[in-house]
C-alpha cells in the first residue's frame, strides 16, 4: 500500500482549501472516462443542456466545454445525469429525459462532431426514474443500463449493447428483476467492462432491506450470473437512500466496491467480508494493482482516503465526487460545488 497522498492542483482559485474550478461554465453531475491515448473525457449538465470537455494532460487543463445537445426535461441532479464512456472508435454519451427515454450521442473521432442521436429503449417512456450507467471495453463495445418500468410498472435493470462504437444498439435485455417486486428505485446503478467481463452493481430491495448487489457477465453482457449481496449487514429502510456507491476493477480483474449502509460507508469484494470506512455518502473508488483511492462527501465536504491505515484528507467543499483511474500512479477526482465543477489530480507515493 501507499503511505501518503500528494495532491497536485492547477489554476489555483482557492488554494487555502485545496479546491479548483475547472470551467467558468456552471454545471452539475460531472461524469468521467479515459479516452483515446489517456485523454480524460467529461460530460456534465446544466438545465436541459449537457456539455463535453477533455484534457490531454491528465487533468492539468481542460478544453472549453462544448454543447453536445439538450433534452427537454433532462434528468439531472442527485446522481442523475448524462454518462460517458469511450473506445478507440468513438466517445458515447447517454442521457434520460423526464418522459423516461434513454438517448445516446456519439462523437466521431475523425471529425470531432457529435452525431447519431437515437433512443436506446425499445419500449418508450419506461425509464422514469432517470438513472442510467454506461461502460465500454475500450475496443468498440459499449453497454448502457437503466431502471426500467416495462410490463409490470416495477423498476428492474434493463440494458442494451453496441459493438460498433455506439452507432447501433441491441434489443433491450432484462438483466435483473427483484424477487420482491422492485429494485431500489432511487439509487444509481454502476457498470464496468473489462474485456469480456461485465460488472453491474445496484441497490436491491428485498424483504424491506435496501442492500447492494453485484451481478457479473462472463460473455460480454449476453448472460449474467445470479446477483450477489455485498457485505454481511443489512439496511431495513422504507425510504430513498439516493446513493448507489461505486466500483472499480484492476487490470488483473480484482473488483472492489464502496457503498453506504445507514450513515456509514463500507468497502468489499465479492465473497469477502465488508470493511468499515467511516461516516459519509455518495462514495466513488479508483483502484489499480498499486493503490486504492476512495472519495466521498460528508457534511458538505469532500474527503479522500487511500488506505484504512491512513486518515482521510479533506479536498474542500462539495458533493458527488467521482474518481477516475489514470494509471498506476495517478487518479483524477471531480465533483460539483454549488454548480461549479471542481477537480484535482491525485498521486500515491509508495512506502
PDB file of N, CA and C in Angstrom, residues 246-283:
ATOM      1  N   UNK A 246     -20.069   2.916  -5.601  1.00  0.00           N
ATOM      2  CA  UNK A 246     -19.208   2.848  -6.781  1.00  0.00           C
ATOM      3  C   UNK A 246     -18.386   1.579  -6.812  1.00  0.00           C
ATOM      4  N   UNK A 247     -17.827   1.286  -7.985  1.00  0.00           N
ATOM      5  CA  UNK A 247     -16.986   0.109  -8.189  1.00  0.00           C
ATOM      6  C   UNK A 247     -15.732   0.498  -8.959  1.00  0.00           C
ATOM      7  N   UNK A 248     -14.700  -0.327  -8.815  1.00  0.00           N
ATOM      8  CA  UNK A 248     -13.512  -0.207  -9.642  1.00  0.00           C
ATOM      9  C   UNK A 248     -12.893  -1.599  -9.790  1.00  0.00           C
ATOM     10  N   UNK A 249     -12.276  -1.853 -10.947  1.00  0.00           N
ATOM     11  CA  UNK A 249     -11.649  -3.151 -11.181  1.00  0.00           C
ATOM     12  C   UNK A 249     -10.241  -2.921 -11.711  1.00  0.00           C
ATOM     13  N   UNK A 250      -9.279  -3.678 -11.186  1.00  0.00           N
ATOM     14  CA  UNK A 250      -7.899  -3.561 -11.628  1.00  0.00           C
ATOM     15  C   UNK A 250      -7.705  -4.300 -12.946  1.00  0.00           C
ATOM     16  N   UNK A 251      -6.548  -4.096 -13.566  1.00  0.00           N
ATOM     17  CA  UNK A 251      -6.240  -4.788 -14.817  1.00  0.00           C
ATOM     18  C   UNK A 251      -6.205  -6.295 -14.635  1.00  0.00           C
ATOM     19  N   UNK A 252      -5.891  -6.731 -13.426  1.00  0.00           N
ATOM     20  CA  UNK A 252      -5.861  -8.168 -13.147  1.00  0.00           C
ATOM     21  C   UNK A 252      -7.236  -8.723 -12.805  1.00  0.00           C
ATOM     22  N   UNK A 253      -8.263  -7.860 -12.801  1.00  0.00           N
ATOM     23  CA  UNK A 253      -9.634  -8.328 -12.620  1.00  0.00           C
ATOM     24  C   UNK A 253     -10.142  -8.344 -11.195  1.00  0.00           C
ATOM     25  N   UNK A 254      -9.467  -7.656 -10.272  1.00  0.00           N
ATOM     26  CA  UNK A 254      -9.917  -7.601  -8.883  1.00  0.00           C
ATOM     27  C   UNK A 254     -10.939  -6.473  -8.742  1.00  0.00           C
ATOM     28  N   UNK A 255     -12.164  -6.839  -8.360  1.00  0.00           N
ATOM     29  CA  UNK A 255     -13.245  -5.869  -8.214  1.00  0.00           C
ATOM     30  C   UNK A 255     -13.355  -5.433  -6.755  1.00  0.00           C
ATOM     31  N   UNK A 256     -13.423  -4.125  -6.523  1.00  0.00           N
ATOM     32  CA  UNK A 256     -13.657  -3.572  -5.194  1.00  0.00           C
ATOM     33  C   UNK A 256     -14.804  -2.580  -5.284  1.00  0.00           C
ATOM     34  N   UNK A 257     -15.717  -2.654  -4.330  1.00  0.00           N
ATOM     35  CA  UNK A 257     -16.865  -1.741  -4.319  1.00  0.00           C
ATOM     36  C   UNK A 257     -16.872  -0.919  -3.037  1.00  0.00           C
ATOM     37  N   UNK A 258     -17.512   0.235  -3.106  1.00  0.00           N
ATOM     38  CA  UNK A 258     -17.733   1.072  -1.935  1.00  0.00           C
ATOM     39  C   UNK A 258     -19.206   1.460  -1.936  1.00  0.00           C
ATOM     40  N   UNK A 259     -19.842   1.433  -0.755  1.00  0.00           N
ATOM     41  CA  UNK A 259     -21.283   1.651  -0.699  1.00  0.00           C
ATOM     42  C   UNK A 259     -21.686   2.063   0.714  1.00  0.00           C
ATOM     43  N   UNK A 260     -22.888   2.579   0.810  1.00  0.00           N
ATOM     44  CA  UNK A 260     -23.388   3.121   2.071  1.00  0.00           C
ATOM     45  C   UNK A 260     -24.462   2.227   2.674  1.00  0.00           C
ATOM     46  N   UNK A 261     -24.411   2.086   3.994  1.00  0.00           N
ATOM     47  CA  UNK A 261     -25.489   1.480   4.777  1.00  0.00           C
ATOM     48  C   UNK A 261     -25.749   2.398   5.962  1.00  0.00           C
ATOM     49  N   UNK A 262     -26.972   2.900   6.042  1.00  0.00           N
ATOM     50  CA  UNK A 262     -27.315   3.936   7.015  1.00  0.00           C
ATOM     51  C   UNK A 262     -26.393   5.136   6.784  1.00  0.00           C
ATOM     52  N   UNK A 263     -25.652   5.588   7.786  1.00  0.00           N
ATOM     53  CA  UNK A 263     -24.776   6.740   7.592  1.00  0.00           C
ATOM     54  C   UNK A 263     -23.309   6.354   7.471  1.00  0.00           C
ATOM     55  N   UNK A 264     -23.040   5.056   7.260  1.00  0.00           N
ATOM     56  CA  UNK A 264     -21.668   4.585   7.205  1.00  0.00           C
ATOM     57  C   UNK A 264     -21.329   4.036   5.826  1.00  0.00           C
ATOM     58  N   UNK A 265     -20.062   4.151   5.479  1.00  0.00           N
ATOM     59  CA  UNK A 265     -19.550   3.644   4.218  1.00  0.00           C
ATOM     60  C   UNK A 265     -18.724   2.382   4.447  1.00  0.00           C
ATOM     61  N   UNK A 266     -18.866   1.439   3.513  1.00  0.00           N
ATOM     62  CA  UNK A 266     -18.138   0.174   3.579  1.00  0.00           C
ATOM     63  C   UNK A 266     -17.487  -0.103   2.230  1.00  0.00           C
ATOM     64  N   UNK A 267     -16.399  -0.852   2.271  1.00  0.00           N
ATOM     65  CA  UNK A 267     -15.799  -1.388   1.054  1.00  0.00           C
ATOM     66  C   UNK A 267     -15.874  -2.912   1.130  1.00  0.00           C
ATOM     67  N   UNK A 268     -15.933  -3.540  -0.037  1.00  0.00           N
ATOM     68  CA  UNK A 268     -15.993  -5.002  -0.067  1.00  0.00           C
ATOM     69  C   UNK A 268     -15.624  -5.510  -1.442  1.00  0.00           C
ATOM     70  N   UNK A 269     -15.244  -6.779  -1.471  1.00  0.00           N
ATOM     71  CA  UNK A 269     -15.038  -7.520  -2.700  1.00  0.00           C
ATOM     72  C   UNK A 269     -16.035  -8.671  -2.714  1.00  0.00           C
ATOM     73  N   UNK A 270     -16.503  -9.091  -3.885  1.00  0.00           N
ATOM     74  CA  UNK A 270     -17.466 -10.198  -3.928  1.00  0.00           C
ATOM     75  C   UNK A 270     -16.960 -11.416  -3.162  1.00  0.00           C
ATOM     76  N   UNK A 271     -17.783 -11.927  -2.234  1.00  0.00           N
ATOM     77  CA  UNK A 271     -17.429 -13.111  -1.468  1.00  0.00           C
ATOM     78  C   UNK A 271     -16.552 -12.849  -0.275  1.00  0.00           C
ATOM     79  N   UNK A 272     -16.187 -11.577  -0.003  1.00  0.00           N
ATOM     80  CA  UNK A 272     -15.330 -11.265   1.131  1.00  0.00           C
ATOM     81  C   UNK A 272     -16.071 -10.394   2.140  1.00  0.00           C
ATOM     82  N   UNK A 273     -15.514 -10.296   3.349  1.00  0.00           N
ATOM     83  CA  UNK A 273     -16.136  -9.522   4.416  1.00  0.00           C
ATOM     84  C   UNK A 273     -16.077  -8.035   4.114  1.00  0.00           C
ATOM     85  N   UNK A 274     -17.083  -7.313   4.577  1.00  0.00           N
ATOM     86  CA  UNK A 274     -17.106  -5.861   4.428  1.00  0.00           C
ATOM     87  C   UNK A 274     -16.082  -5.218   5.351  1.00  0.00           C
ATOM     88  N   UNK A 275     -15.604  -4.025   4.968  1.00  0.00           N
ATOM     89  CA  UNK A 275     -14.670  -3.259   5.772  1.00  0.00           C
ATOM     90  C   UNK A 275     -15.267  -1.875   5.992  1.00  0.00           C
ATOM     91  N   UNK A 276     -15.385  -1.471   7.248  1.00  0.00           N
ATOM     92  CA  UNK A 276     -15.940  -0.162   7.566  1.00  0.00           C
ATOM     93  C   UNK A 276     -14.955   0.934   7.177  1.00  0.00           C
ATOM     94  N   UNK A 277     -15.441   1.924   6.438  1.00  0.00           N
ATOM     95  CA  UNK A 277     -14.619   3.051   6.031  1.00  0.00           C
ATOM     96  C   UNK A 277     -14.821   4.247   6.958  1.00  0.00           C
ATOM     97  N   UNK A 278     -16.075   4.521   7.317  1.00  0.00           N
ATOM     98  CA  UNK A 278     -16.381   5.663   8.164  1.00  0.00           C
ATOM     99  C   UNK A 278     -17.717   6.269   7.777  1.00  0.00           C
ATOM    100  N   UNK A 279     -17.994   7.431   8.279  1.00  0.00           N
ATOM    101  CA  UNK A 279     -19.264   8.087   8.015  1.00  0.00           C
ATOM    102  C   UNK A 279     -19.202   8.861   6.700  1.00  0.00           C
ATOM    103  N   UNK A 280     -20.300   8.832   5.942  1.00  0.00           N
ATOM    104  CA  UNK A 280     -20.351   9.582   4.696  1.00  0.00           C
ATOM    105  C   UNK A 280     -21.376   9.018   3.736  1.00  0.00           C
ATOM    106  N   UNK A 281     -21.344   9.540   2.502  1.00  0.00           N
ATOM    107  CA  UNK A 281     -22.287   9.100   1.478  1.00  0.00           C
ATOM    108  C   UNK A 281     -21.726   9.469   0.105  1.00  0.00           C
ATOM    109  N   UNK A 282     -22.372   8.926  -0.943  1.00  0.00           N
ATOM    110  CA  UNK A 282     -22.015   9.225  -2.339  1.00  0.00           C
ATOM    111  C   UNK A 282     -20.524   9.004  -2.598  1.00  0.00           C
ATOM    112  N   UNK A 283     -20.068   7.794  -2.331  1.00  0.00           N
ATOM    113  CA  UNK A 283     -18.647   7.467  -2.470  1.00  0.00           C
ATOM    114  C   UNK A 283     -18.312   7.004  -3.874  1.00  0.00           C
TER     115      UNK A 283
END
